[in-house]
Short mmCIF file of C-alpha atoms and ligand atoms in Angstrom, two decimals:
data_model
loop_
_atom_site.label_atom_id
_atom_site.label_comp_id
_atom_site.label_asym_id
_atom_site.label_seq_id
_atom_site.Cartn_x
_atom_site.Cartn_y
_atom_site.Cartn_z
CA UNK A 1 197.72 -2.65 139.30
CA UNK A 2 199.36 0.64 140.20
CA UNK A 3 200.11 1.17 136.51
CA UNK A 4 196.45 0.56 135.64
CA UNK A 5 195.21 3.16 138.07
CA UNK A 6 197.89 5.63 137.09
CA UNK A 7 196.67 5.50 133.49
CA UNK A 8 193.42 7.31 134.28
CA UNK A 9 190.02 6.96 135.94
CA UNK A 10 188.72 3.40 136.01
CA UNK A 11 185.24 1.99 135.90
CA UNK A 12 184.27 -1.59 136.71
CA UNK A 13 184.24 -2.20 132.93
CA UNK A 14 187.78 -0.96 132.41
CA UNK A 15 189.60 -2.81 135.14
CA UNK A 16 189.24 -6.33 133.77
CA UNK A 17 190.35 -5.28 130.31
CA UNK A 18 193.15 -2.92 131.19
CA UNK A 19 194.98 -5.23 133.54
CA UNK A 20 196.24 -7.45 130.71
CA UNK A 21 197.01 -4.68 128.24
CA UNK A 22 200.55 -3.90 127.14
CA UNK A 23 200.51 -0.99 129.64
CA UNK A 24 201.21 -3.59 132.34
CA UNK A 25 204.38 -4.79 130.74
CA UNK A 26 207.09 -3.27 132.97
CA UNK A 27 208.85 -0.50 131.09
CA UNK A 28 212.46 0.53 131.63
CA UNK A 29 212.88 3.25 134.26
CA UNK A 30 212.39 6.72 132.72
CA UNK A 31 214.15 9.90 133.64
CA UNK A 32 212.06 12.44 135.55
CA UNK A 33 211.27 14.63 132.48
CA UNK A 34 210.18 11.51 130.52
CA UNK A 35 207.71 10.38 133.21
CA UNK A 36 204.01 10.44 132.33
CA UNK A 37 202.25 13.69 133.04
CA UNK A 38 199.43 13.39 135.58
CA UNK A 39 196.05 12.47 134.07
CA UNK A 40 193.92 15.48 133.16
CA UNK A 41 190.33 14.67 132.19
CA UNK A 42 189.08 16.29 129.00
CA UNK A 43 185.51 15.20 129.69
CA UNK A 44 182.82 17.58 130.84
CA UNK A 45 181.66 17.11 134.44
CA UNK A 46 179.44 14.05 134.89
CA UNK A 47 176.37 16.16 135.74
CA UNK A 48 176.66 17.95 132.41
CA UNK A 49 177.28 14.71 130.50
CA UNK A 50 174.12 13.21 131.99
CA UNK A 51 172.08 16.22 130.90
CA UNK A 52 173.27 15.81 127.34
CA UNK A 53 172.85 12.05 127.22
CA UNK A 54 170.65 10.48 124.54
CA UNK A 55 168.20 7.89 125.87
CA UNK A 56 169.58 4.36 125.75
CA UNK A 57 167.27 1.42 125.20
CA UNK A 58 167.25 -1.01 128.13
CA UNK A 59 168.42 1.64 130.60
CA UNK A 60 165.75 1.35 133.26
CA UNK A 61 166.34 4.89 134.55
CA UNK A 62 165.58 6.27 131.12
CA UNK A 63 162.97 3.79 129.91
CA UNK A 64 160.13 6.22 130.47
CA UNK A 65 161.68 8.67 128.02
CA UNK A 66 162.67 6.29 125.21
CA UNK A 67 161.03 7.55 122.05
CA UNK A 68 159.45 4.90 119.83
CA UNK A 69 160.85 6.52 116.72
CA UNK A 70 164.25 5.30 115.45
CA UNK A 71 167.40 6.83 116.96
CA UNK A 72 168.05 8.92 113.85
CA UNK A 73 165.20 11.24 114.77
CA UNK A 74 166.72 11.67 118.22
CA UNK A 75 169.99 12.64 116.58
CA UNK A 76 168.25 15.16 114.34
CA UNK A 77 167.06 17.23 117.29
CA UNK A 78 169.78 17.27 119.95
CA UNK A 79 168.66 18.04 123.50
CA UNK A 80 168.68 21.70 124.46
CA UNK A 81 171.68 22.98 126.39
CA UNK A 82 170.90 24.26 129.86
CA UNK A 83 170.29 28.02 129.90
CA UNK A 84 172.82 30.10 131.94
CA UNK A 85 175.18 27.14 132.23
CA UNK A 86 178.52 28.25 133.62
CA UNK A 87 180.25 25.37 131.84
CA UNK A 88 181.27 25.50 128.23
CA UNK A 89 179.71 22.34 126.80
CA UNK A 90 182.53 20.08 125.68
CA UNK A 91 180.33 17.27 124.38
CA UNK A 92 179.12 17.98 120.85
CA UNK A 93 176.30 15.96 119.36
CA UNK A 94 177.17 13.96 116.23
CA UNK A 95 175.80 15.61 113.09
CA UNK A 96 173.66 13.44 110.83
CA UNK A 97 175.55 13.36 107.52
CA UNK A 98 173.74 14.19 104.28
CA UNK A 99 172.18 11.11 102.78
CA UNK A 100 174.28 9.36 100.15
CA UNK A 101 173.31 6.43 97.95
CA UNK A 102 175.31 4.22 95.63
CA UNK A 103 173.97 1.76 93.09
CA UNK A 104 175.92 -1.46 93.73
CA UNK A 105 174.56 -3.49 90.85
CA UNK A 106 172.04 -3.55 88.02
CA UNK A 107 170.61 -6.42 86.07
CA UNK A 108 168.04 -7.14 83.35
CA UNK A 109 164.93 -8.89 84.68
CA UNK A 110 162.23 -10.18 82.31
CA UNK A 111 158.83 -9.81 84.06
CA UNK A 112 155.12 -10.23 83.41
CA UNK A 113 155.11 -6.58 82.33
CA UNK A 114 158.17 -6.66 80.11
CA UNK A 115 161.87 -6.36 80.77
CA UNK A 116 163.04 -4.05 83.54
CA UNK A 117 166.40 -3.20 85.09
CA UNK A 118 166.63 -3.99 88.79
CA UNK A 119 169.04 -1.73 90.69
CA UNK A 120 170.30 -2.47 94.22
CA UNK A 121 171.29 0.53 96.31
CA UNK A 122 173.33 0.95 99.46
CA UNK A 123 173.11 4.10 101.57
CA UNK A 124 174.62 5.74 104.64
CA UNK A 125 171.34 5.86 106.63
CA UNK A 126 170.38 2.25 107.20
CA UNK A 127 171.69 -1.21 106.45
CA UNK A 128 168.90 -2.06 104.06
CA UNK A 129 169.19 -2.80 100.36
CA UNK A 130 166.58 -0.57 98.77
CA UNK A 131 165.73 -1.23 95.13
CA UNK A 132 164.85 0.65 91.99
CA UNK A 133 162.90 -1.13 89.26
CA UNK A 134 163.47 0.82 86.04
CA UNK A 135 161.33 0.35 82.94
CA UNK A 136 163.10 1.87 79.96
CA UNK A 137 163.34 -0.74 77.23
CA UNK A 138 164.49 1.87 74.70
CA UNK A 139 167.90 1.29 76.28
CA UNK A 140 168.08 -2.08 74.51
CA UNK A 141 168.19 -0.34 71.17
CA UNK A 142 171.63 0.01 69.65
CA UNK A 143 170.60 3.42 68.34
CA UNK A 144 172.72 6.05 70.08
CA UNK A 145 170.22 8.80 69.24
CA UNK A 146 167.43 7.98 71.70
CA UNK A 147 164.64 10.59 71.59
CA UNK A 148 164.63 10.81 75.39
CA UNK A 149 167.46 10.50 77.92
CA UNK A 150 167.91 6.99 79.29
CA UNK A 151 167.11 6.47 82.97
CA UNK A 152 170.53 5.45 84.25
CA UNK A 153 172.26 5.48 87.63
CA UNK A 154 174.96 8.11 87.94
CA UNK A 155 176.74 6.26 90.76
CA UNK A 156 176.71 2.99 88.81
CA UNK A 157 178.12 4.55 85.65
CA UNK A 158 180.84 6.33 87.63
CA UNK A 159 184.41 4.98 87.63
CA UNK A 160 184.80 3.26 90.98
CA UNK A 161 188.56 3.15 90.90
CA UNK A 162 191.33 4.16 88.57
CA UNK A 163 192.10 0.83 86.96
CA UNK A 164 188.64 -0.63 86.93
CA UNK A 165 188.48 -3.18 84.12
CA UNK A 166 185.77 -3.37 81.48
CA UNK A 167 184.74 -6.79 82.67
CA UNK A 168 184.33 -5.51 86.26
CA UNK A 169 182.15 -2.66 85.02
CA UNK A 170 180.00 -4.91 82.87
CA UNK A 171 179.57 -7.45 85.68
CA UNK A 172 178.25 -4.84 88.08
CA UNK A 173 175.78 -3.63 85.43
CA UNK A 174 177.58 -0.56 84.05
CA UNK A 175 176.95 -1.48 80.44
CA UNK A 176 174.83 -0.10 77.65
CA UNK A 177 172.43 -1.87 75.33
CA UNK A 178 171.70 -5.55 75.85
CA UNK A 179 174.33 -7.78 77.41
CA UNK A 180 174.97 -10.94 75.40
CA UNK A 181 177.97 -13.20 74.85
CA UNK A 182 178.59 -11.17 71.68
CA UNK A 183 177.86 -7.69 73.03
CA UNK A 184 179.49 -6.27 76.16
CA UNK A 185 179.71 -2.52 75.95
CA UNK A 186 180.76 -0.85 79.21
CA UNK A 187 179.07 2.47 79.93
CA UNK A 188 181.05 5.68 80.42
CA UNK A 189 180.66 8.16 83.26
CA UNK A 190 178.65 10.94 81.64
CA UNK A 191 177.07 14.25 82.49
CA UNK A 192 173.34 14.19 82.62
CA UNK A 193 171.69 15.06 79.31
CA UNK A 194 169.12 17.88 79.49
CA UNK A 195 165.76 16.31 78.63
CA UNK A 196 163.62 17.88 75.88
CA UNK A 197 161.00 20.04 77.60
CA UNK A 198 158.01 18.50 75.87
CA UNK A 199 158.42 14.88 76.92
CA UNK A 200 156.01 13.66 79.59
CA UNK A 201 157.70 13.30 82.97
CA UNK A 202 158.25 9.62 83.81
CA UNK A 203 155.81 7.80 86.09
CA UNK A 204 157.33 7.01 89.46
CA UNK A 205 156.05 5.00 92.40
CA UNK A 206 157.64 4.94 95.82
CA UNK A 207 156.50 1.57 97.09
CA UNK A 208 156.95 0.23 100.63
CA UNK A 209 157.69 -3.42 101.24
CA UNK A 210 154.80 -5.68 102.19
CA UNK A 211 155.85 -9.32 102.56
CA UNK A 212 152.32 -10.46 103.31
CA UNK A 213 150.67 -8.77 100.34
CA UNK A 214 153.42 -9.20 97.76
CA UNK A 215 154.94 -12.58 98.56
CA UNK A 216 152.28 -14.79 100.12
CA UNK A 217 149.30 -13.06 98.51
CA UNK A 218 147.56 -11.74 101.64
CA UNK A 219 144.20 -10.21 100.87
CA UNK A 220 144.24 -7.96 103.93
CA UNK A 221 145.74 -5.18 101.80
CA UNK A 222 146.19 -4.17 98.17
CA UNK A 223 149.98 -3.82 98.27
CA UNK A 224 150.64 -6.66 95.81
CA UNK A 225 148.05 -5.26 93.44
CA UNK A 226 149.59 -1.79 93.73
CA UNK A 227 153.07 -3.12 92.94
CA UNK A 228 151.67 -4.98 89.95
CA UNK A 229 149.73 -1.93 88.77
CA UNK A 230 152.75 0.35 89.17
CA UNK A 231 154.95 -2.00 87.14
CA UNK A 232 152.21 -2.25 84.51
CA UNK A 233 151.82 1.52 84.25
CA UNK A 234 155.51 2.39 84.04
CA UNK A 235 155.87 -0.18 81.25
CA UNK A 236 153.06 1.28 79.10
CA UNK A 237 154.13 3.01 75.85
CA UNK A 238 154.20 6.82 76.06
CA UNK A 239 152.86 9.29 73.47
CA UNK A 240 155.58 11.76 72.60
CA UNK A 241 154.78 14.30 69.87
CA UNK A 242 153.68 12.33 66.86
CA UNK A 243 155.53 9.21 67.93
CA UNK A 244 155.16 6.61 70.62
CA UNK A 245 158.12 5.63 72.77
CA UNK A 246 158.47 2.54 74.98
CA UNK A 247 157.35 2.82 78.62
CA UNK A 248 159.66 4.74 80.88
CA UNK A 249 159.44 4.95 84.67
CA UNK A 250 160.63 3.77 88.06
CA UNK A 251 159.33 1.90 91.08
CA UNK A 252 161.53 2.66 94.09
CA UNK A 253 161.03 -0.30 96.39
CA UNK A 254 161.78 0.70 99.99
CA UNK A 255 162.38 -1.87 102.72
CA UNK A 256 159.96 -0.10 105.06
CA UNK A 257 157.76 -3.07 105.92
CA UNK A 258 154.48 -2.27 107.64
CA UNK A 259 154.71 1.49 107.01
CA UNK A 260 158.06 1.41 108.78
CA UNK A 261 157.11 -0.56 111.93
CA UNK A 262 158.47 -3.91 110.66
CA UNK A 263 156.84 -7.25 109.91
CA UNK A 264 156.56 -8.45 113.51
CA UNK A 265 154.74 -5.31 114.66
CA UNK A 266 152.53 -5.45 111.57
CA UNK A 267 151.47 -8.99 112.46
CA UNK A 268 150.64 -7.88 116.01
CA UNK A 269 148.69 -4.99 114.52
CA UNK A 270 146.72 -7.51 112.45
CA UNK A 271 145.71 -9.30 115.66
CA UNK A 272 144.55 -5.98 117.10
CA UNK A 273 142.64 -5.37 113.86
CA UNK A 274 140.92 -8.76 114.29
CA UNK A 275 139.93 -7.52 117.76
CA UNK A 276 138.23 -4.46 116.23
CA UNK A 277 140.94 -1.82 115.79
CA UNK A 278 141.59 -0.28 112.38
CA UNK A 279 145.04 -0.07 110.76
CA UNK A 280 145.73 3.34 112.34
CA UNK A 281 144.60 2.70 115.91
CA UNK A 282 146.32 -0.72 115.93
CA UNK A 283 149.67 0.98 115.22
CA UNK A 284 149.03 3.59 117.91
CA UNK A 285 148.05 0.95 120.47
CA UNK A 286 151.38 -0.76 119.87
CA UNK A 287 153.18 2.51 120.63
CA UNK A 288 154.01 3.31 117.03
CA UNK A 289 153.01 6.21 114.84
CA UNK A 290 150.35 5.57 112.18
CA UNK A 291 153.12 5.89 109.60
CA UNK A 292 156.86 5.76 110.43
CA UNK A 293 158.29 5.88 106.94
CA UNK A 294 161.01 8.27 105.78
CA UNK A 295 161.75 9.25 102.20
CA UNK A 296 165.23 10.79 102.10
CA UNK A 297 166.81 7.65 100.66
CA UNK A 298 164.06 7.31 98.04
CA UNK A 299 164.61 10.87 96.85
CA UNK A 300 168.38 10.35 96.70
CA UNK A 301 167.86 7.19 94.62
CA UNK A 302 165.61 9.04 92.18
CA UNK A 303 168.11 11.87 91.86
CA UNK A 304 170.87 9.32 91.23
CA UNK A 305 168.68 8.09 88.38
CA UNK A 306 168.44 11.65 87.05
CA UNK A 307 164.86 12.27 88.15
CA UNK A 308 163.13 14.78 90.36
CA UNK A 309 165.86 17.37 90.84
CA UNK A 310 165.41 21.03 89.90
CA UNK A 311 167.56 20.70 86.76
CA UNK A 312 166.46 17.19 85.73
CA UNK A 313 163.11 15.76 84.77
CA UNK A 314 160.24 16.08 87.25
CA UNK A 315 158.22 13.01 88.15
CA UNK A 316 154.58 12.01 87.88
CA UNK A 317 153.97 10.32 91.20
CA UNK A 318 151.69 7.29 91.48
CA UNK A 319 149.99 7.60 94.86
CA UNK A 320 146.76 8.41 96.66
CA UNK A 321 148.57 9.49 99.79
CA UNK A 322 148.85 13.29 100.24
CA UNK A 323 151.28 12.93 103.18
CA UNK A 324 153.64 11.00 100.94
CA UNK A 325 153.60 13.75 98.30
CA UNK A 326 154.28 16.36 100.99
CA UNK A 327 157.10 14.28 102.55
CA UNK A 328 158.76 13.74 99.17
CA UNK A 329 158.53 17.41 98.21
CA UNK A 330 160.00 18.34 101.60
CA UNK A 331 162.99 16.13 100.76
CA UNK A 332 163.44 18.05 97.50
CA UNK A 333 161.67 15.87 94.93
CA UNK A 334 160.13 17.79 92.04
CA UNK A 335 156.66 16.29 91.63
CA UNK A 336 154.92 17.68 88.55
CA UNK A 337 151.75 15.62 88.87
CA UNK A 338 150.07 13.13 91.21
CA UNK A 339 148.49 10.12 89.49
CA UNK A 340 145.87 8.18 91.47
CA UNK A 341 145.90 4.43 91.91
CA UNK A 342 142.29 3.30 92.13
CA UNK A 343 141.89 -0.18 93.67
CA UNK A 344 140.88 -2.61 90.92
CA UNK A 345 137.99 -3.97 92.98
CA UNK A 346 136.55 -0.45 93.13
CA UNK A 347 136.78 -0.08 89.37
CA UNK A 348 134.76 -3.29 88.97
CA UNK A 349 132.17 -2.06 91.48
CA UNK A 350 131.75 1.22 89.65
CA UNK A 351 130.43 -0.74 86.65
CA UNK A 352 133.44 -0.43 84.37
CA UNK A 353 133.66 -4.25 84.05
CA UNK A 354 136.96 -6.08 84.36
CA UNK A 355 139.69 -3.63 85.34
CA UNK A 356 142.14 -5.33 83.01
CA UNK A 357 140.38 -6.14 79.80
CA UNK A 358 141.46 -7.95 76.69
CA UNK A 359 144.41 -10.19 76.25
CA UNK A 360 146.17 -8.88 79.35
CA UNK A 361 143.18 -9.65 81.58
CA UNK A 362 143.01 -13.17 80.19
CA UNK A 363 146.58 -13.98 81.19
CA UNK A 364 146.07 -12.96 84.80
CA UNK A 365 145.22 -14.92 87.92
CA UNK A 366 141.83 -13.80 89.26
CA UNK A 367 141.73 -12.89 92.95
CA UNK A 368 145.49 -12.91 93.44
CA UNK A 369 147.13 -9.81 94.88
CA UNK A 370 150.64 -10.56 93.64
CA UNK A 371 152.36 -9.42 90.46
CA UNK A 372 150.45 -11.07 87.60
CA UNK A 373 147.21 -11.19 89.58
CA UNK A 374 143.94 -9.56 88.61
CA UNK A 375 141.72 -7.69 91.07
CA UNK A 376 141.93 -8.48 94.77
CA UNK A 377 138.81 -8.11 96.91
CA UNK A 378 137.32 -9.19 100.22
CA UNK A 379 135.95 -8.01 103.54
CA UNK A 380 139.37 -7.41 105.15
CA UNK A 381 140.52 -5.41 102.14
CA UNK A 382 137.37 -3.26 102.10
CA UNK A 383 137.92 -2.37 105.75
CA UNK A 384 141.60 -1.54 105.10
CA UNK A 385 140.88 0.62 102.05
CA UNK A 386 138.07 2.45 103.82
CA UNK A 387 140.39 3.34 106.73
CA UNK A 388 143.01 4.70 104.33
CA UNK A 389 140.45 7.12 102.92
CA UNK A 390 138.60 8.02 106.12
CA UNK A 391 141.48 8.15 108.63
CA UNK A 392 144.62 8.63 106.53
CA UNK A 393 143.16 11.10 104.06
CA UNK A 394 143.95 9.11 100.90
CA UNK A 395 142.62 10.99 97.90
CA UNK A 396 140.07 8.54 96.51
CA UNK A 397 136.31 8.79 96.15
CA UNK A 398 134.89 6.13 98.48
CA UNK A 399 132.40 3.77 96.76
CA UNK A 400 128.87 4.18 98.16
CA UNK A 401 128.68 0.66 99.56
CA UNK A 402 131.86 0.91 101.66
N1 LIG B 1 151.27 -1.07 110.02
C1 LIG B 1 150.58 -1.58 109.00
N2 LIG B 1 151.14 -1.54 107.80
C2 LIG B 1 150.44 -2.04 106.77
C3 LIG B 1 149.17 -2.61 106.92
N3 LIG B 1 148.73 -3.02 105.70
C4 LIG B 1 149.72 -2.72 104.83
N4 LIG B 1 150.73 -2.14 105.47
C5 LIG B 1 151.98 -1.59 104.96
O1 LIG B 1 151.67 -0.39 104.31
C6 LIG B 1 152.67 -0.09 103.36
C7 LIG B 1 151.95 0.35 102.11
O2 LIG B 1 151.33 1.56 102.40
P1 LIG B 1 149.95 2.02 101.82
O3 LIG B 1 149.24 2.75 102.91
O4 LIG B 1 149.25 0.88 101.16
O5 LIG B 1 150.23 2.96 100.71
P2 LIG B 1 150.91 4.36 100.71
O6 LIG B 1 152.28 4.07 100.26
O7 LIG B 1 150.77 5.09 102.00
O8 LIG B 1 150.00 5.13 99.70
P3 LIG B 1 149.81 4.85 98.20
O9 LIG B 1 151.02 5.45 97.56
O10 LIG B 1 148.56 5.55 97.83
O11 LIG B 1 149.72 3.38 97.99
C8 LIG B 1 153.52 -1.34 103.22
O12 LIG B 1 154.73 -1.14 103.92
C9 LIG B 1 152.70 -2.41 103.93
O13 LIG B 1 153.50 -3.40 104.55
C10 LIG B 1 148.60 -2.63 108.23
O14 LIG B 1 147.49 -3.07 108.45
N5 LIG B 1 149.35 -2.11 109.23
#
């Protein structure tokens, strides 16, 4: 026990652990100059440490000051140091590292809208697997002289280690052309090609996860329809000079369910909406912000794909949300144009007939909000869309009857 206490200041948490540590194994007697020096604390005084302390969830003394926003925002703005403090602060706040992303894998996915490449990203900000859906079917051509640069992930094409084999590279998606039993061409790490100045910037959508709208077809929102429409638009052929090139664009799919508040809170917000709140006041009543999403990771993903930086191609952003454009530009994304996404039910109401005419319309499922559906409509949706325009400032002309 004496050894335990001699090793430094103890708390009730330390005692039980330290008593069985190797420190307790009796050591041979040491000569006086070998004996341990007395313990000198390198910590700042407790009063100063408490001043600098970040709020801890579940700490009843600090519960009243726990911010609802995630801890990263608390780290971004460290508490102020006391003015005229006689102590030199010894406790430095951890710096938030610059955001980094890495594409861990890429695969060809045939969809209702044509073949896309699905990319899975990891990042150093959260433990979520954010996605990038890339439409760029020109990459299947064996022609090395593509008129426009392919949309490819820099981190995926990089060499991950010195002796990485071709089969390892191909399996994680670092290949070019179409992968078949006969064709397996690993990609090479390359510098980014400078795009010709006259090609239209690719269409890009930053889409936030919505399990209810996209997976079980909820008609409380138009998220499934928006995902479908974004995938349709990025897959449309593009006019380029006198020629037409295959569709080229990206949907970055962020795991920011419920505008960042999570699925559980979104469901509770739905109950509050049934009680008369709108989508904004329901969030606020639950102690959340109207919108808690962040876009640093999305911008890093786009830049990894060669889009939106100062030197690379700009993006044409599919959104009605002005706050989203501002947030993305603040994170350094070069947006050259905003492209509206008009709800399909509004297009029908404005007398333009079926929003998806012809053969494509015929293949679709009327009333379904998921990918492959047609136009979604209903009372709940009207209320939701109206709130986005009236309270969240979405840039859409509101139909007269809403
Ligand atoms: N908190 C909350 N989130 C919702 C609700 N309905 C949909 N969402 C979430 O809202 C997100 C989609 O955001 P939107 O407001 O539709 O679109 P936006 O991204 O802001 O703007 P656009 O780019 O114009 O579509 C997804 O994460 C959905 O899960 C709701 O009633 N409450």
